[in-house]
Short mmCIF file of C-alpha atoms in Angstrom, two decimals:
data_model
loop_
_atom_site.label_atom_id
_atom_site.label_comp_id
_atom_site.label_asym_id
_atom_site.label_seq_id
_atom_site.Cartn_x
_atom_site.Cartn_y
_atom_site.Cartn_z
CA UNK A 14 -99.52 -7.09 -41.90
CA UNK A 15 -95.84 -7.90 -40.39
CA UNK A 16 -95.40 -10.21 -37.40
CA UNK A 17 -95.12 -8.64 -34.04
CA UNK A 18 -92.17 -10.07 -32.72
CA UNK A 19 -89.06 -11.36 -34.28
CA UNK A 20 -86.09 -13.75 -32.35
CA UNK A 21 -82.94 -13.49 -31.58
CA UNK A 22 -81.47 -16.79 -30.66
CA UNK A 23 -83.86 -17.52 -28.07
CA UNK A 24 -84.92 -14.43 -27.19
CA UNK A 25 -88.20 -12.83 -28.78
CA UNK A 26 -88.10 -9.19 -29.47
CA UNK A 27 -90.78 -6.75 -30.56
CA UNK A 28 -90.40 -4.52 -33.19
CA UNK A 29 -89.35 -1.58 -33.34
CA UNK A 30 -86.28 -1.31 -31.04
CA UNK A 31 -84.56 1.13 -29.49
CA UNK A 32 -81.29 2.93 -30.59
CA UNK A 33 -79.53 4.46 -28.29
CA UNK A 34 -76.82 6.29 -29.68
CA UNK A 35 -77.94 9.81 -29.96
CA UNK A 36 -78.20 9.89 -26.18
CA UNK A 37 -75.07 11.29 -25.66
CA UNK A 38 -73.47 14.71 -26.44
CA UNK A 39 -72.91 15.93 -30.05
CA UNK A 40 -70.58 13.41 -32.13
CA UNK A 41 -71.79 10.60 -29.80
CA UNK A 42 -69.34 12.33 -27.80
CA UNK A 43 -69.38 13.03 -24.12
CA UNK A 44 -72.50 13.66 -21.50
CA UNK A 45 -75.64 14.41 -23.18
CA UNK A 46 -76.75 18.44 -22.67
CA UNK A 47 -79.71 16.88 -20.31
CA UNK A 48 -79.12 13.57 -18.28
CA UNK A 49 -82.56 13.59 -16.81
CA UNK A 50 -83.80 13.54 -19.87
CA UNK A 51 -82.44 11.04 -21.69
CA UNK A 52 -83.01 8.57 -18.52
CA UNK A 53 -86.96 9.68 -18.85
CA UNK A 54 -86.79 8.79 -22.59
CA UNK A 55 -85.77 5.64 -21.81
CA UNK A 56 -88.41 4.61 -19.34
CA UNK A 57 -91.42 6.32 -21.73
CA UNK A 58 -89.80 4.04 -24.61
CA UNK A 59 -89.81 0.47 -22.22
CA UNK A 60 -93.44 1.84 -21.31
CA UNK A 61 -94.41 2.04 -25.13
CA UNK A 62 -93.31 -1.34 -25.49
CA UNK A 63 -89.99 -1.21 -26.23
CA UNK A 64 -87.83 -4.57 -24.96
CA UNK A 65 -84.80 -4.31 -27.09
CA UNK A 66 -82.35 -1.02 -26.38
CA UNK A 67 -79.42 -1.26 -28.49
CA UNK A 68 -75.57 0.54 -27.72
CA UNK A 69 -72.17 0.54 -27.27
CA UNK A 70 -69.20 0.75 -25.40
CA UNK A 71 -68.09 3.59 -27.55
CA UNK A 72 -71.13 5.56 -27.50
CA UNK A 73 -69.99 8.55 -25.39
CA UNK A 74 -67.76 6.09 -25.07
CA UNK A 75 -69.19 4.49 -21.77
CA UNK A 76 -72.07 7.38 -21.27
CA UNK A 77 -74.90 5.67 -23.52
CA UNK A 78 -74.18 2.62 -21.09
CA UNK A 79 -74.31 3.93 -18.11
CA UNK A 80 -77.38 5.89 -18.84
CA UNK A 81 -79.34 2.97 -19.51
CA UNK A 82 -78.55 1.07 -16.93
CA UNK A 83 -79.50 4.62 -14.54
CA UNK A 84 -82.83 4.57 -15.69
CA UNK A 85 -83.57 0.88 -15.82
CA UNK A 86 -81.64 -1.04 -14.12
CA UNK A 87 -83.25 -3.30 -12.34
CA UNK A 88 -84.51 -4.56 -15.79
CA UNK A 89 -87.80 -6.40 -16.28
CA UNK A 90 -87.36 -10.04 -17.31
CA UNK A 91 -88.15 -9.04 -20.48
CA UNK A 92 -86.01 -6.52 -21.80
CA UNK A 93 -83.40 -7.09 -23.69
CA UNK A 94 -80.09 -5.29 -23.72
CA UNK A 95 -77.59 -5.24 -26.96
CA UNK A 96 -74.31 -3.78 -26.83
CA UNK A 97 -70.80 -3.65 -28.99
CA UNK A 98 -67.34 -3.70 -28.87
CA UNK A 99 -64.86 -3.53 -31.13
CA UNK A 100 -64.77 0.75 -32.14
CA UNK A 101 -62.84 3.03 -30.67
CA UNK A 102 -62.89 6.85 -30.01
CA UNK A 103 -60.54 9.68 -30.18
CA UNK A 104 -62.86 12.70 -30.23
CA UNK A 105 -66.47 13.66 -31.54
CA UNK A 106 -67.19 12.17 -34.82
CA UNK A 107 -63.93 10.01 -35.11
CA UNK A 108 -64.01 6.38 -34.78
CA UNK A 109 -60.94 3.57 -34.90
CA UNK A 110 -61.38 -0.30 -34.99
CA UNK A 111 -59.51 -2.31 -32.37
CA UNK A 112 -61.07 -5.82 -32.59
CA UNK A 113 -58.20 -7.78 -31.09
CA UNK A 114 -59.18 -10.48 -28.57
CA UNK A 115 -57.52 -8.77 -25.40
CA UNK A 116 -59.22 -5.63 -26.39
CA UNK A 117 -62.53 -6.97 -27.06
CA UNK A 118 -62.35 -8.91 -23.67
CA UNK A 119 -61.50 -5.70 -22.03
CA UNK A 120 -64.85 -3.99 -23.70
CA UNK A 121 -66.96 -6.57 -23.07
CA UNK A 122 -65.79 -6.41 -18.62
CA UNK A 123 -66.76 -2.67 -19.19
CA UNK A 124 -69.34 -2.80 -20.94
CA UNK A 125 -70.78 -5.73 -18.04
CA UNK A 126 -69.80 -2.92 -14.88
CA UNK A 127 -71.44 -0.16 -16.85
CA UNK A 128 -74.54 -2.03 -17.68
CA UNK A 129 -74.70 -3.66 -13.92
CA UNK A 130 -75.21 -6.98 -16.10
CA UNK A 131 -73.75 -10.47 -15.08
CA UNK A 132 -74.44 -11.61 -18.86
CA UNK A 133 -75.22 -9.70 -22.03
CA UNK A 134 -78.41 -10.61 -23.91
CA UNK A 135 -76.62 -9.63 -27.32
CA UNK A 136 -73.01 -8.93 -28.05
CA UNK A 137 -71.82 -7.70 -31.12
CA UNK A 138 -68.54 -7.40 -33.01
CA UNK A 139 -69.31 -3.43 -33.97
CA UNK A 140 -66.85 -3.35 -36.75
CA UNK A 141 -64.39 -5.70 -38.94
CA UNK A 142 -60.41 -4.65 -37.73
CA UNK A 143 -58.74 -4.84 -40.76
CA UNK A 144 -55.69 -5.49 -38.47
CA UNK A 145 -56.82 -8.69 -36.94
CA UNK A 146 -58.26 -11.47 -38.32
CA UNK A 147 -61.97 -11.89 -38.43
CA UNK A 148 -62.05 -15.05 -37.24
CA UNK A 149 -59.98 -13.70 -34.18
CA UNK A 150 -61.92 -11.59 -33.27
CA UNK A 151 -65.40 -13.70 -33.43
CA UNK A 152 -63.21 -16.42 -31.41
CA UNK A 153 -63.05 -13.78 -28.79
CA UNK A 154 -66.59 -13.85 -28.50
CA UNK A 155 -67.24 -17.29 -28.66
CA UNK A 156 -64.96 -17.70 -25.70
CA UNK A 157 -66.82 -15.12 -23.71
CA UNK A 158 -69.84 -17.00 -24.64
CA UNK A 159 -68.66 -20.26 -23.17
CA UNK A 160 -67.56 -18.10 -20.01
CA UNK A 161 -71.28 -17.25 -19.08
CA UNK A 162 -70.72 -13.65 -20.20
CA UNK A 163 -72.51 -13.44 -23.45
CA UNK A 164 -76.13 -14.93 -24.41
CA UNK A 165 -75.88 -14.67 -28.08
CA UNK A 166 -73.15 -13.51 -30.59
CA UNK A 167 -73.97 -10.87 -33.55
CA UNK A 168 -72.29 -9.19 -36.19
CA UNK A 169 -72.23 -5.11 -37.48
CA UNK A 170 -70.81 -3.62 -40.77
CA UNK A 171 -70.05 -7.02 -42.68
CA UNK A 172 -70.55 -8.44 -46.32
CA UNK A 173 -72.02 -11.80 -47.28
CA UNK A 174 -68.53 -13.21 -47.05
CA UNK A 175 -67.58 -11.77 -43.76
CA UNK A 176 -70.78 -12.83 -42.15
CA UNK A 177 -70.23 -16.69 -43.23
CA UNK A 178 -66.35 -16.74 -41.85
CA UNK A 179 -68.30 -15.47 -38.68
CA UNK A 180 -70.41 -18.59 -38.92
CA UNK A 181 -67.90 -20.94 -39.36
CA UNK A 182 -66.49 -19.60 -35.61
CA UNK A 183 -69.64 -19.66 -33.59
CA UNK A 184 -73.52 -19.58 -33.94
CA UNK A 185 -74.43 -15.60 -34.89
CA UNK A 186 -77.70 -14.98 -33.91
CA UNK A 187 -77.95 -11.42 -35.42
CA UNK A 188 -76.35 -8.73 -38.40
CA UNK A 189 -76.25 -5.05 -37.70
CA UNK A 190 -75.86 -3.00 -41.28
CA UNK A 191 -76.86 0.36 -42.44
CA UNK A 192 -80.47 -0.55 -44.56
CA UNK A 193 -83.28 1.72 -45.53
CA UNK A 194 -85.61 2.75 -48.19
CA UNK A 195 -83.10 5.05 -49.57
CA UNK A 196 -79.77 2.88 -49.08
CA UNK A 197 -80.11 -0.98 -49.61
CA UNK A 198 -76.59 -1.58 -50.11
CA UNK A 199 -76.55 -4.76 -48.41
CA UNK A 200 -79.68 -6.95 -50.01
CA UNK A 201 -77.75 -9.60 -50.17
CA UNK A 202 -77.11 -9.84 -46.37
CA UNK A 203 -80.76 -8.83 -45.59
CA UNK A 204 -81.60 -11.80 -48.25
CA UNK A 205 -78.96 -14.25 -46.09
CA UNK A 206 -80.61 -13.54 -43.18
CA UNK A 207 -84.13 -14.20 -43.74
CA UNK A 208 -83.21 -17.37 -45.21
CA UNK A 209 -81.33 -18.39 -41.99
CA UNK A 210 -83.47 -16.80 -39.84
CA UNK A 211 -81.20 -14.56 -38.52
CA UNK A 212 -82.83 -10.94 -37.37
CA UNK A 213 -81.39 -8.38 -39.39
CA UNK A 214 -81.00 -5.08 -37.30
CA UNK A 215 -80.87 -1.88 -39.95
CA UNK A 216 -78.71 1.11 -38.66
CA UNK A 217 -79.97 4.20 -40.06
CA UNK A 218 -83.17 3.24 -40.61
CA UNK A 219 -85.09 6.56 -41.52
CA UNK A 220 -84.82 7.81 -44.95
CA UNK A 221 -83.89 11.77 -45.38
CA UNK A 222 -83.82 14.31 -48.00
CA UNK A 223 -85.68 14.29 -51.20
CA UNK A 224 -86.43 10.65 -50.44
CA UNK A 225 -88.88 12.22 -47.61
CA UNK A 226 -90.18 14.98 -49.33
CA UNK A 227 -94.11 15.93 -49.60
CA UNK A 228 -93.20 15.87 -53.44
CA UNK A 229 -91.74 12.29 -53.45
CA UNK A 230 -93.46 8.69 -53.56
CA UNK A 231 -93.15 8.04 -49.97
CA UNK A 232 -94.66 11.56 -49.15
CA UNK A 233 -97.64 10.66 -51.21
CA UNK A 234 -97.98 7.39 -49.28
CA UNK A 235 -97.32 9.24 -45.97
CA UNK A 236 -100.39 11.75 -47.08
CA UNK A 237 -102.27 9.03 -47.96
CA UNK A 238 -101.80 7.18 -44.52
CA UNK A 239 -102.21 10.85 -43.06
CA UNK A 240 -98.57 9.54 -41.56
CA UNK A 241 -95.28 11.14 -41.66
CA UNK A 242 -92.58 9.93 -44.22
CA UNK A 243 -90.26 8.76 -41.55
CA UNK A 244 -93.32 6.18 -40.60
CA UNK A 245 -93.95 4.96 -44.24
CA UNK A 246 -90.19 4.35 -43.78
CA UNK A 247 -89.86 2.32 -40.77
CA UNK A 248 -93.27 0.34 -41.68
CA UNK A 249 -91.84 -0.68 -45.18
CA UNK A 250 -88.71 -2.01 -43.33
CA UNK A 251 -91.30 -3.83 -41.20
CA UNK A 252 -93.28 -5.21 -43.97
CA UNK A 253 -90.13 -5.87 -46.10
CA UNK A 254 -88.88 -8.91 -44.45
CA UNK A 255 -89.84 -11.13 -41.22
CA UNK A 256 -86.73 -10.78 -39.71
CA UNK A 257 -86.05 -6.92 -39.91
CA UNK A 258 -85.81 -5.20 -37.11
CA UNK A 259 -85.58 -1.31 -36.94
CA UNK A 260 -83.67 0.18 -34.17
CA UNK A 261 -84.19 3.87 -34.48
CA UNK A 262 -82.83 6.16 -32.25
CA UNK A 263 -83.85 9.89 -31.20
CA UNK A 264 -83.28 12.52 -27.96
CA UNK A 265 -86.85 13.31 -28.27
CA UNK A 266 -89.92 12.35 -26.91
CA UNK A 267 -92.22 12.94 -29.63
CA UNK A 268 -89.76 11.18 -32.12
CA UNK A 269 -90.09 8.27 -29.84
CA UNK A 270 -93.61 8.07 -30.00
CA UNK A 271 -93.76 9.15 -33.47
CA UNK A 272 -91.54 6.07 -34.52
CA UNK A 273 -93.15 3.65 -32.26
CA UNK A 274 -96.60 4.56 -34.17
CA UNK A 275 -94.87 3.05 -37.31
CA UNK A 276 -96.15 -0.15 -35.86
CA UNK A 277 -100.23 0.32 -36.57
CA UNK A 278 -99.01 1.32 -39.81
CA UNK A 279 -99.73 -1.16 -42.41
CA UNK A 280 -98.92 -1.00 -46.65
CA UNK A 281 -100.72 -2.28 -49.17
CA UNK A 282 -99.22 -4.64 -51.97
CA UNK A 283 -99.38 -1.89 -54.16
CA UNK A 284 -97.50 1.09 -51.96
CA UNK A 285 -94.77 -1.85 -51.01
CA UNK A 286 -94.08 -2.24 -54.92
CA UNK A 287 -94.32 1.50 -55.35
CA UNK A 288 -91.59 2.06 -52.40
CA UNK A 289 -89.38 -1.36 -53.68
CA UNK A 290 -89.41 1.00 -57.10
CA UNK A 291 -88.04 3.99 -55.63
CA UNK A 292 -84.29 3.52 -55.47
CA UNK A 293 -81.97 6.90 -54.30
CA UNK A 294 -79.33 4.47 -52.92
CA UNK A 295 -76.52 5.22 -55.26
CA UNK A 296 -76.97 9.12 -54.42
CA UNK A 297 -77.98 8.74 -50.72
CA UNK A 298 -75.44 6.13 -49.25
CA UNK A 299 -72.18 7.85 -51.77
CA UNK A 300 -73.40 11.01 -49.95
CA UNK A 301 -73.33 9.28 -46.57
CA UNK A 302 -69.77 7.55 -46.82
CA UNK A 303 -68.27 10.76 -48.03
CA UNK A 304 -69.63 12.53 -45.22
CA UNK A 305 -68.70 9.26 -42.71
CA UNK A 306 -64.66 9.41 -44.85
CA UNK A 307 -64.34 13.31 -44.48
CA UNK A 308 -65.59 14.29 -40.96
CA UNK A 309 -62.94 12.47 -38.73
CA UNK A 310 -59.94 14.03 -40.97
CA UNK A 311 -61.83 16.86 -40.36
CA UNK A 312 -62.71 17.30 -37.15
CA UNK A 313 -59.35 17.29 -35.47
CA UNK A 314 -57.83 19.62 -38.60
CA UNK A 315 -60.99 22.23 -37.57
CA UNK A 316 -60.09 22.13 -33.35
CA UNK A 317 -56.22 22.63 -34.30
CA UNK A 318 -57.20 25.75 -36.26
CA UNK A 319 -59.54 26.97 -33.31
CA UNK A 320 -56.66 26.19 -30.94
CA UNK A 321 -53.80 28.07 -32.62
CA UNK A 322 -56.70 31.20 -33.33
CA UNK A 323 -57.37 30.68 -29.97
CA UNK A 324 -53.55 31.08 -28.68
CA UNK A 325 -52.92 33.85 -31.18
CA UNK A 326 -56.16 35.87 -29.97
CA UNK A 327 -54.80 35.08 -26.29
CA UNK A 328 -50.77 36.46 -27.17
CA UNK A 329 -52.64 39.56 -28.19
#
């Protein structure tokens, strides 16, 4: 069995949390196609037990914010809130970095008015600027810090090396990085992590394609535990290390509830080793980063070709 509860500085969280970013429109981009809806799956996930929703400033950018705070603001004493700055947006699917201090300051006022917080539980540097410094840019937190506005300081998207430059700033009291079954790219941070105590928050949590099929290991497991692969997923990042702690995200109720049942799910020694065995990463995060390189050159190239077919259409 895995514990119930891992901490973030000095702040205990249950797992699984909450991710937030598919609450907005498609791309993360814009209002989401129901507000009321999103707002109610937020309350049903606090009332499951939820007490750690994570976002950002550029999720929407600004919607994924102020939804949250909507549908629970005033929040119980117990709930944490994470947020990021540090990304920036131009359209649907694109994404730029701007991590310089006046910038991040800027986000982090924002993100406080959109969130109707005084002080953020968990702030975290989404992204490394290649522009600016690292060490810049976690000094802009640590600042904010010793201004009342942050609680604790965390980290998203960084190696081994980044992560201890980030350390020799401030105290990080969490590491954000794309983990899973299928893509454990960065075992060396996870390994970091649980030897500092530091909770490890995987983005991207839930394996897909022939990783989850009936055919494959974890679909055997999943039949065994009369379970759904997604669950075998989320419960082997649970059992995988004390200081994991899922955040996955979904627009739909049953999802939700789906996920959260992850919890009562429990592997033995023997389906752990059989999952540690089964390794797609090479296939499944190359396939990912092309897809992450390719859509924001893209994206803009596809809406200039629908604009000029759009003007030609409208001269005829």
């Amino acid at each position: 069995m895995h514990a119930d509860t891992v901490t973030i500085g000095d702040l205990p969280v249950r797992r699984l949390g909450f991710g937030a970013m598919r609450l907005t429109g498609s791309g993360t981009w814009g209002e989401p196609g129901d507000r009321a809806a999103a707002k109610r799956l937020l309350r049903r996930a606090v009332e499951l037990g939820v007490n750690l929703i994570d976002t950002a400033d550029a999720y929407g950018p600004g919607v994924s914010e102020r939804l949250i705070a909507e549908a629970l603001h005033p929040y119980s004493e117990d709930l944490v809130i994470a947020t990021k700055g540090g990304r920036t947006r131009q359209g649907p699917y694109q994404w730029d970095s701007d991590c310089r201090p006046a910038s991040l300051r800027e986000a982090c006022e924002r993100s406080l008015s959109r969130l109707r917080l005084e002080r953020i539980d968990l702030y975290q540097l989404h992204t490394v600027d290649p522009n600016v410094p690292l060490e810049e840019s976690v000094g802009a937190l640590a600042d904010l810090q010793a201004e009342g506005k942050v609680r604790h300081i965390g980290v998203c998207n960084v190696t081994a090396e980044q992560l201890s430059r980030a350390r020799s700033v401030v105290s990080i009291a969490s590491v954000q990085n794309t983990y899973s079954l299928a893509d454990r790219t960065w075992e060396p941070v996870v390994q970091i992590c649980e030897r500092d105590r530091l909770a490890f928050l995987p983005w991207m949590p839930l394996s897909r394609g022939a990783l989850a099929g009936r055919r494959s290991r974890l679909g055997r497991i999943a039949a065994a535990h009369g379970a759904r692969p997604g669950q075998v997923a989320l419960a082997w990042l649970l059992q995988r290390s004390p200081v994991m702690l899922p955040i996955p995200g979904t627009s739909s109720l049953a999802h939700l509830e789906e996920n959260l049942d992850a919890r009562n799910l429990s592997l033995t020694e023997e389906e752990m080793e059989s999952l540690d065995r089964h390794h797609l990463a090479g296939v499944h995060s190359l396939r990912r980063r092309l897809r992450h390189q390719v859509r924001p050159l893209a994206v803009p190239i596809v809406a200039s070709i629908r604009s000029r077919r759009s003007r030609v259409l409208e001269e005829r």
